[in-house]
XYZ file of C-alpha atoms in Angstrom:
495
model
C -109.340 125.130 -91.214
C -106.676 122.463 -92.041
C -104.559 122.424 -95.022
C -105.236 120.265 -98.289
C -102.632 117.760 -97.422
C -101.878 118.123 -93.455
C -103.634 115.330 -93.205
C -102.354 113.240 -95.287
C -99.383 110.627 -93.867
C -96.009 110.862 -95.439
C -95.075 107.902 -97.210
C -91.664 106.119 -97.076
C -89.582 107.686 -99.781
C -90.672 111.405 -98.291
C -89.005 113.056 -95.150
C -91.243 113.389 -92.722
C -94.716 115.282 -93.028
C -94.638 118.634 -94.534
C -94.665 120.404 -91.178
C -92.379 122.643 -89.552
C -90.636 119.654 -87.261
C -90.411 122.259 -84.527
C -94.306 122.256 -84.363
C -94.950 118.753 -84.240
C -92.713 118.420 -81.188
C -93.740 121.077 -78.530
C -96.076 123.092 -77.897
C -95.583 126.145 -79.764
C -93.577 129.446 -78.149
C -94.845 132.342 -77.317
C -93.625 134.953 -79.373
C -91.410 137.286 -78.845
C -92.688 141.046 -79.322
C -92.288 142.862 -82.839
C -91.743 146.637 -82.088
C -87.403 147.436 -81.537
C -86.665 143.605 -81.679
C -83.558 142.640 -83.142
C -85.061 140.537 -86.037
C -86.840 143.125 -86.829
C -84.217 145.930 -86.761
C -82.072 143.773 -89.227
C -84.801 143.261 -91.106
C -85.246 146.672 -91.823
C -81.822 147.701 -92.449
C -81.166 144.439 -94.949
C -84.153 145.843 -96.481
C -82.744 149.387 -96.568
C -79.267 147.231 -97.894
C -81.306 145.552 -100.814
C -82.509 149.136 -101.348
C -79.037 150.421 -102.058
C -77.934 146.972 -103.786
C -80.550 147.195 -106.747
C -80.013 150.970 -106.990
C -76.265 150.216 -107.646
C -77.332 148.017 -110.034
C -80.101 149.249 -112.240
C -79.118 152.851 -112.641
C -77.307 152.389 -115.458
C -80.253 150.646 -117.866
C -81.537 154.890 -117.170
C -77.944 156.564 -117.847
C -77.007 154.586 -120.322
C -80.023 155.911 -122.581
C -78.638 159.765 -121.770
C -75.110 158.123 -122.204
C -75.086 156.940 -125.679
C -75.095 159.880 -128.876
C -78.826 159.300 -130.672
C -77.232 160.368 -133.775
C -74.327 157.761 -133.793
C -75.493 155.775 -137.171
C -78.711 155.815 -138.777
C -78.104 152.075 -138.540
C -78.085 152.057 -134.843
C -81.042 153.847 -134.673
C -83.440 151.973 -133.373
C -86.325 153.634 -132.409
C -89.660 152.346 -133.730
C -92.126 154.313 -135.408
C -95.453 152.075 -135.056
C -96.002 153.854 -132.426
C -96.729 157.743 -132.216
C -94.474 160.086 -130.199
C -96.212 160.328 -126.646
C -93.803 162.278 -124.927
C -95.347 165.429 -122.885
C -93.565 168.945 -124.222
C -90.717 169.763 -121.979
C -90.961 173.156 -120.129
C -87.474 172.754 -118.654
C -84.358 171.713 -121.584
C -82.947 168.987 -121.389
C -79.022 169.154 -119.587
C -76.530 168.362 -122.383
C -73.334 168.041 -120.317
C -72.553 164.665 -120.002
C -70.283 163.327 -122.183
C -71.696 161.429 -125.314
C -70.510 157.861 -126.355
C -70.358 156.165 -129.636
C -71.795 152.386 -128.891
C -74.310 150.610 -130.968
C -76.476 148.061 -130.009
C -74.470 145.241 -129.732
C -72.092 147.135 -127.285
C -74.972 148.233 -125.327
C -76.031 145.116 -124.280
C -72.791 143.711 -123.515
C -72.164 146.629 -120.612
C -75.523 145.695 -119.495
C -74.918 142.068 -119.332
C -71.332 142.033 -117.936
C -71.975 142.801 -114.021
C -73.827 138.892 -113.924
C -70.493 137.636 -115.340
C -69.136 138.686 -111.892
C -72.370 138.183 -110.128
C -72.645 134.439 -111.130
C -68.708 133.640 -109.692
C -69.022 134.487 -106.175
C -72.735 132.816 -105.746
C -71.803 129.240 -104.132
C -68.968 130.775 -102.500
C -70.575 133.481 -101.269
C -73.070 130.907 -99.234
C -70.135 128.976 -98.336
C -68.245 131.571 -96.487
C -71.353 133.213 -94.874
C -72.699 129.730 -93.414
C -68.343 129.205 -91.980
C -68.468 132.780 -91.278
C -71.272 134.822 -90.841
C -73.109 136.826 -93.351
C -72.447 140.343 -91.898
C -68.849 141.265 -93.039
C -69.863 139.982 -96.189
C -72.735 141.456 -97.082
C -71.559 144.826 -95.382
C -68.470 144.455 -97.685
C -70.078 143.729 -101.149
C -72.029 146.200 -101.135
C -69.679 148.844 -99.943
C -67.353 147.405 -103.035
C -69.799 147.804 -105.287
C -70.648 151.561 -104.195
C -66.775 152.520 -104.410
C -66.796 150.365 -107.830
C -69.510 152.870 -108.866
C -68.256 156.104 -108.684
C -65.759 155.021 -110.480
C -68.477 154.659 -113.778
C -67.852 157.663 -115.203
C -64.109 157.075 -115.395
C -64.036 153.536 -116.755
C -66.864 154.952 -119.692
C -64.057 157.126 -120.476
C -61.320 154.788 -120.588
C -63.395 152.618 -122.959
C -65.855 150.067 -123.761
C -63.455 147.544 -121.751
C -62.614 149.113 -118.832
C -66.550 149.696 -118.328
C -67.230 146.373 -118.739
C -64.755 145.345 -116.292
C -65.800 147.589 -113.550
C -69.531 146.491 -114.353
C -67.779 142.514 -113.741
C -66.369 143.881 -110.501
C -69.808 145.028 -109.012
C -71.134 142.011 -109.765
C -68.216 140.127 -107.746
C -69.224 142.239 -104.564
C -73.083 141.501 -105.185
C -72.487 138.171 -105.917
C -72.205 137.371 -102.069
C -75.311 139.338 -100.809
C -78.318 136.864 -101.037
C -76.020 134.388 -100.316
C -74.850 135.742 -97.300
C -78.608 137.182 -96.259
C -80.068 133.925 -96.439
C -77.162 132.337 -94.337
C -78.143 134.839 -91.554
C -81.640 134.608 -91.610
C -81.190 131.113 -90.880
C -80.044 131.947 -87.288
C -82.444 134.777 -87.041
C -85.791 134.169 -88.532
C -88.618 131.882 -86.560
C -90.117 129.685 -89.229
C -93.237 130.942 -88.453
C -91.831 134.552 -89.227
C -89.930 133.620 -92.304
C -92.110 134.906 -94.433
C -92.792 138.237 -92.753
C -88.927 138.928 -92.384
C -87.406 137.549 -95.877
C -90.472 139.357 -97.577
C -89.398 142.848 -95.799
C -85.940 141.878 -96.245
C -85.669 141.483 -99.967
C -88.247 143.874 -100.572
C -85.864 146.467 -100.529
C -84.397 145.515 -103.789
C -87.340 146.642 -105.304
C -88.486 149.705 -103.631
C -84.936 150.110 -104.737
C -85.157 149.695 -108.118
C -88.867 152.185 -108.026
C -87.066 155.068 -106.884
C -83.698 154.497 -108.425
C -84.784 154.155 -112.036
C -87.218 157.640 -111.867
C -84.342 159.439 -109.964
C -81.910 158.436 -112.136
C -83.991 159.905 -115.008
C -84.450 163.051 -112.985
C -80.800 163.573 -112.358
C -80.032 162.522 -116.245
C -82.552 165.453 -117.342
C -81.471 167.981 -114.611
C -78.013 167.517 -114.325
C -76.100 164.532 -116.189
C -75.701 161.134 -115.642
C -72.203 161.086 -113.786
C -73.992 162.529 -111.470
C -76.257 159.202 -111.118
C -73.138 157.462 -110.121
C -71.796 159.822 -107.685
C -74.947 159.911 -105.816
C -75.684 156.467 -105.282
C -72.421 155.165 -105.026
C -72.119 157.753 -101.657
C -75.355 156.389 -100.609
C -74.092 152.964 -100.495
C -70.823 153.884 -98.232
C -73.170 155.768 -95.883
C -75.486 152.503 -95.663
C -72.250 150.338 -94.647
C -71.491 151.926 -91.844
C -74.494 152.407 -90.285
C -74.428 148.295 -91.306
C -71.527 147.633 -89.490
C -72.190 149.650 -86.520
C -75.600 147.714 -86.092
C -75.918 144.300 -86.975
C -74.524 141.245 -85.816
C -74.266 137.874 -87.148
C -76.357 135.510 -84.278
C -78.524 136.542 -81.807
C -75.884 134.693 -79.565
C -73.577 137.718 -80.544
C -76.251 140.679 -80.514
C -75.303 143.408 -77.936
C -78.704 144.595 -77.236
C -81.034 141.938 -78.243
C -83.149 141.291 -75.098
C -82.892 137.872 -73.334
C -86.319 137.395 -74.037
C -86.242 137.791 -77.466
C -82.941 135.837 -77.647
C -84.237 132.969 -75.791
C -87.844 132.798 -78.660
C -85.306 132.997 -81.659
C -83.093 130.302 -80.544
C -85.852 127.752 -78.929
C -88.036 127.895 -82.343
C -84.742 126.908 -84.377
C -83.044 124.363 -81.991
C -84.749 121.591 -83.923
C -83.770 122.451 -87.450
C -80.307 123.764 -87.494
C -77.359 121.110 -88.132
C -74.397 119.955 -85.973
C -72.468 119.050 -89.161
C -69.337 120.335 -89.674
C -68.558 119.348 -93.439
C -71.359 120.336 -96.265
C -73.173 117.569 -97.508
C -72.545 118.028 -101.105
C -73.516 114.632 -102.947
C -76.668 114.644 -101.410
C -77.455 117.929 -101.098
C -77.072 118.236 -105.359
C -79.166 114.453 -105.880
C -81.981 116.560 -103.574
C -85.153 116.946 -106.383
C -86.467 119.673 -103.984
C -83.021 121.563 -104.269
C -83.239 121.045 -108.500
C -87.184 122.269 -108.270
C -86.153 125.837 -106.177
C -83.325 125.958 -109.572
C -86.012 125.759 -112.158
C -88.130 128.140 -110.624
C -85.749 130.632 -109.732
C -83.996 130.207 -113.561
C -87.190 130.606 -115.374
C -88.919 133.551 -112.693
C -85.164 135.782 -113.232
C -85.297 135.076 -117.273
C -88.515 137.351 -117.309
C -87.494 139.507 -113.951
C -84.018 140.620 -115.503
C -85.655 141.067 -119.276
C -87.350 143.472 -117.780
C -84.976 144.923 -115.271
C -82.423 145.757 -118.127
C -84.386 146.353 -121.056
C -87.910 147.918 -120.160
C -86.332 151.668 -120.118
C -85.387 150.811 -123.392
C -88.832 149.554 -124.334
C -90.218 152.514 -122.978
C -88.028 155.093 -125.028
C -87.498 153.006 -128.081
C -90.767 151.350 -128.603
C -93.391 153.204 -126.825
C -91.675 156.660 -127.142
C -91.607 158.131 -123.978
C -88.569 160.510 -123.239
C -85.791 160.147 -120.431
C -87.945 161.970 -117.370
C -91.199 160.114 -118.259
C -89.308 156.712 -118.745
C -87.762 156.705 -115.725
C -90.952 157.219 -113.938
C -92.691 154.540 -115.863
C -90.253 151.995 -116.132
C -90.160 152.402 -111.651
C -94.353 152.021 -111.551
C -94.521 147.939 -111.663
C -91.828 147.542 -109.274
C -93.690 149.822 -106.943
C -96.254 147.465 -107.486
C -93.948 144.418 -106.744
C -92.916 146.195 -103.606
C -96.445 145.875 -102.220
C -96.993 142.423 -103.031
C -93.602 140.996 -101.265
C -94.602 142.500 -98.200
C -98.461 141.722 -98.247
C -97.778 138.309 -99.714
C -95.426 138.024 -96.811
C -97.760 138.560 -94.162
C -100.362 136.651 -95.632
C -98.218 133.570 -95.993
C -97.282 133.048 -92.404
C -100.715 133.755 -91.440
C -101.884 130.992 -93.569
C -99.443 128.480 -92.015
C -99.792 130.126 -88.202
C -103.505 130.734 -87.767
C -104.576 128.478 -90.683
C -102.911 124.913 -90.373
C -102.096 125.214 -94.176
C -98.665 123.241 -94.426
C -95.745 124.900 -95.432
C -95.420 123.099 -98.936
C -98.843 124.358 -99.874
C -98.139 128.076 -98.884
C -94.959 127.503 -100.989
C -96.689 126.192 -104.237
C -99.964 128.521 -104.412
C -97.625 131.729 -104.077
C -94.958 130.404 -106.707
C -97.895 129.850 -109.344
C -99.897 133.104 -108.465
C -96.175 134.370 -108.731
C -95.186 133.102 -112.078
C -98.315 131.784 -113.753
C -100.051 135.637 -113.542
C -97.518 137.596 -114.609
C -96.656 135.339 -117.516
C -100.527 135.879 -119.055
C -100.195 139.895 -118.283
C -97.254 139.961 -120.036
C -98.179 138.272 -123.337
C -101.395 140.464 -123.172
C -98.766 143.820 -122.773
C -97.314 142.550 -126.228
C -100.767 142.511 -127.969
C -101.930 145.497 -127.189
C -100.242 147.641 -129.541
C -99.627 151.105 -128.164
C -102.311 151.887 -126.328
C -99.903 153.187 -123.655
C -102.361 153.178 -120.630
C -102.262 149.447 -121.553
C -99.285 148.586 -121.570
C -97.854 150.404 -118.266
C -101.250 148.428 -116.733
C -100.419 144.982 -117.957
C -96.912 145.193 -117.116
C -97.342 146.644 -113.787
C -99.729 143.780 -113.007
C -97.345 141.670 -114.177
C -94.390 142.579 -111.838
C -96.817 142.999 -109.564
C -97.974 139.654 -109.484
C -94.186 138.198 -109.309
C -93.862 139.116 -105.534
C -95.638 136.440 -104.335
C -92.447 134.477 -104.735
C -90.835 135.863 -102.383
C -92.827 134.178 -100.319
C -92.884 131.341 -102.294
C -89.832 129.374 -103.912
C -87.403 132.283 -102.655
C -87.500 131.320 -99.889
C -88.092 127.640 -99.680
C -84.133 127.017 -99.201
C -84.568 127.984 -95.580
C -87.662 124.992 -95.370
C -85.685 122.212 -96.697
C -82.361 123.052 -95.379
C -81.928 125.457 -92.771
C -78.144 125.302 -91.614
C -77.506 125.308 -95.374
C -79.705 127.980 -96.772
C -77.083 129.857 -97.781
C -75.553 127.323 -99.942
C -78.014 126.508 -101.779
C -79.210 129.949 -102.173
C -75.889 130.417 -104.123
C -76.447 127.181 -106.041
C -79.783 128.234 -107.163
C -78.983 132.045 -107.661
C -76.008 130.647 -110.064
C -78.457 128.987 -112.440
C -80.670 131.909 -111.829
C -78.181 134.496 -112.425
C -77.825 132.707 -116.358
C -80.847 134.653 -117.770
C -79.763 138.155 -116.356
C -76.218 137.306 -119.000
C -78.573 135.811 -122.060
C -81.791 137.233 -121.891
C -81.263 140.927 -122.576
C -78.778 139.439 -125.630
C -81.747 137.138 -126.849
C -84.132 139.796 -126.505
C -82.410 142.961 -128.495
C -81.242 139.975 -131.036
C -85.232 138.977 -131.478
C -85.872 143.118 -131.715
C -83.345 144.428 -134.682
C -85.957 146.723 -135.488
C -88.043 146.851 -132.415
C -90.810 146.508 -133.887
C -94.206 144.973 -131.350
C -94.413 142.104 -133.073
C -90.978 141.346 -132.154
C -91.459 142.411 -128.585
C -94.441 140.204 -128.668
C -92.048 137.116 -129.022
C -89.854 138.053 -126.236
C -92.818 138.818 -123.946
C -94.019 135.537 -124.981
C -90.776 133.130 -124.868
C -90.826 134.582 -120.993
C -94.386 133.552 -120.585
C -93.496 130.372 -121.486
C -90.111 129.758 -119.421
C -92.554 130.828 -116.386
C -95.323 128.993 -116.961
C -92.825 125.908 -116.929
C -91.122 126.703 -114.063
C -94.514 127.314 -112.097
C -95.365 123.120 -113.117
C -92.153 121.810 -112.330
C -91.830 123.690 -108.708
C -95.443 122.722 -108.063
C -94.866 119.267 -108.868
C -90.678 118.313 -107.077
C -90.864 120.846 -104.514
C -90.886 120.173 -100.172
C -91.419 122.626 -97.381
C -89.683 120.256 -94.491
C -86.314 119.938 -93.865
C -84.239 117.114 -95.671
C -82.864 114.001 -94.141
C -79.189 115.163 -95.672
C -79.661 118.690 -93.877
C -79.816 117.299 -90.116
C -77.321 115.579 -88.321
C -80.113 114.030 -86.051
C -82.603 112.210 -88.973
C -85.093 111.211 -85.847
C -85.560 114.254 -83.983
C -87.261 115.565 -87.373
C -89.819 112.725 -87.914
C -93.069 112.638 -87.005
């Protein structure tokens, strides 16, 4: 079976066929075995780093709801009543030690908000550094700066509004550098006939992360009290650097125990795509249209992905009535489901290019519109629903669900069109991206004064509607071969 457009010559204005250039030149390696190989190993700890990074950062959507006093204002209460109370009688009362804070709304979603304010500054640096170098120290280090940053949670609440705001900023500093810095090292690590398989394990952690932090975190509210969310995680996080440290390195050139086998597959597949440029292309890496087509996807897929992320335990309590424990369960169930599809979505893509002859730009298109197209129709459908409960956790489930085929789709296109500089451009488009996660939970509790569902209706649908747009402008300006401007040797890359 050969793909739709294989086939098809590339005309002058496009760079080259929309092949791995690798493939077209030699005869295809042999690869290098799976079980305890390197790529593998560090795929499995980023993924267990991702893990920790998402847990750092979406605890507090759960703690916050056990952080603020219920009974601050009747004007800040803003729980809806269309809907009946569904929550299950508690056996077990409800632990009332944590301290109780005063913040309405507004303030609510301004501590929620500020860690992309620091999140969005260290993007394009971030790739910068890691492609100069290496991605290890960096990574390693952001994330241990974000775990000290949040133990310190519970102090900065008490110091005030401010100081919790701050420390939120700082977190997102340290984060700020982790794609960034992933990407740059999965460009000397990952086959591009493995890309899939390894990025889609790799960043899949973020959301097994955010499944088992968001129910714990409601566990440990209800149990105990939410400092305790802090300290736990935060410890997590310094015991995940150092087993980081201790066990990763930056190249395979540099790997202690990677065998020379495995060493010699890695480096042969990429020899063809990586640069000998020493100074970043700049000008013509920002005219690139496939560059500006990864940004409009990733914008519009985060603008519903961080909607969610920061505002669906909310949802959940305010709107549909479930308490703390059951929230946190609920809110975790369509990232489970996301989980699955990132890693089946990333098998199935390199299988498609590998044993299937589909080109790389195809693979890249179908999964960003399964990706973003699906979940924006189960998402309007959640709105209209009403509270039929059963509903609602289905459709957005489904929904989430549905969004990991991007990971095997636009996320990681930066590594097709520009190898040496995935990184880079990783941080270019994660800085537009990173714009909804500081707007979109503002827009959406400004369109929801009184949370009613007709007003969650016209968040669920502005979403739908950012997606859906994306989905047609990635489909249409995207490329899945490397760029003219991202090789130092223009020839060796054409057919």
């Amino acid at each position: 079976m050969k793909s739709p457009v294989s086939d098809l010559a590339p005309s002058d204005g496009e760079e080259g066929s929309d092949r791995t250039p690798l493939l077209q030149r030699a005869p295809r390696a042999e690869t290098a075995p799976v079980c305890c190989s390197a790529r593998y190993n560090l795929a499995f700890l980023s993924f267990f780093g991702f893990f920790v990074l998402y847990s750092l950062r979406v605890n507090l959507s759960v703690a916050l709801v056990d952080m603020v006093d219920s009974n601050t204002t009747a004007k800040d209460n803003r729980t809806s009543y269309e809907c009946a109370e569904h929550s299950a009688p508690i056996k077990v009362l409800h632990n009332q030690t944590g301290k109780k804070y005063r913040w309405d709304a507004e303030t609510q979603g301004w501590i929620l908000g500020s860690f992309f304010y620091g999140y969005i500054i260290t993007q394009i640096p971030g790739g910068y550094v890691a492609s100069r170098s290496g991605g290890k120290l960096l990574l390693g280090f952001g994330i241990f700066a974000t775990a000290i940053f949040t133990l310190f949670t519970p102090l900065a609440a008490d110091f005030g509004v401010g100081a919790l705001v701050a420390l939120r900023a700082l977190e997102g500093l340290g984060e700020g550098v982790t794609y960034p810095a992933m990407h740059a090292m999965w460009s000397s690590w990952a086959p591009p006939l493995e890309r899939s398989k390894l990025l889609s394990i790799s960043y899949a952690g973020a959301q097994l992360g955010t499944v088992v932090s968001l129910p714990l975190s409601g566990v440990i509210c209800y149990y105990m009290n939410w400092t305790y969310v802090f300290y736990f995680f935060g410890i997590v996080g310094i015991i995940w650097f150092i087993l980081w440290i201790c066990l990763v390195s930056d190249t395979p050139e540099t790997h202690k125990t990677i065998t020379p086998y495995e060493k010699e597959y890695i480096l042969s597949s990429l020899k063809n795509q990586l640069s000998s440029q020493k100074s970043v292309p700049w000008i013509p890496m920002l005219k690139s249209l496939p560059l500006w087509a990864i940004v409009v996807a990733h914008f519009s897929y985060n603008w519903t992905f961080y909607t969610l992320l920061t505002l669906l335990p909310t949802y959940m309590k305010e709107v549909l009535r479930f308490n703390i424990q059951e929230n946190g369960f609920l809110s975790a169930v369509p990232y489970l489901g996301c989980w699955l599809c990132m890693i089946l979505s990333g098998q199935a893509a390199d299988n498609l290019r590998a044993r299937w002859n589909f080109s790389t730009l195809w693979v890249r298109r179908v999964f960003s519109v399964i990706g973003m197209i699906g979940p924006a129709i189960f998402l309007v459908a959640a709105g209209f629903i009403g509270c039929d409960y059963s509903l609602a956790v289905a459709f957005l489930t489904i929904s989430t669900t549905l969004g990991g085929f991007c990971s095997s789709g636009f996320s990681i296109n930066h590594l097709d069109i520009a190898p040496s500089y995935a990184g880079i451009l990783l941080g270019i488009t994660n800085t537009f991206a990173t714009i909804p996660g500081m707007i979109g939970p503002i827009i959406a509790r400004s369109l929801t004064p009184e949370n009613t569902i007709g007003e969650w209706q016209t968040v669920f649908c502005i979403a739908a509607a950012i997606n859906v747009f994306g989905a047609i402008f990635f489909t249409l300006f995207a490329k899945g071969e490397v760029q003219n401007w991202a090789i130092s040797d223009h020839q060796g890359h054409r057919n």
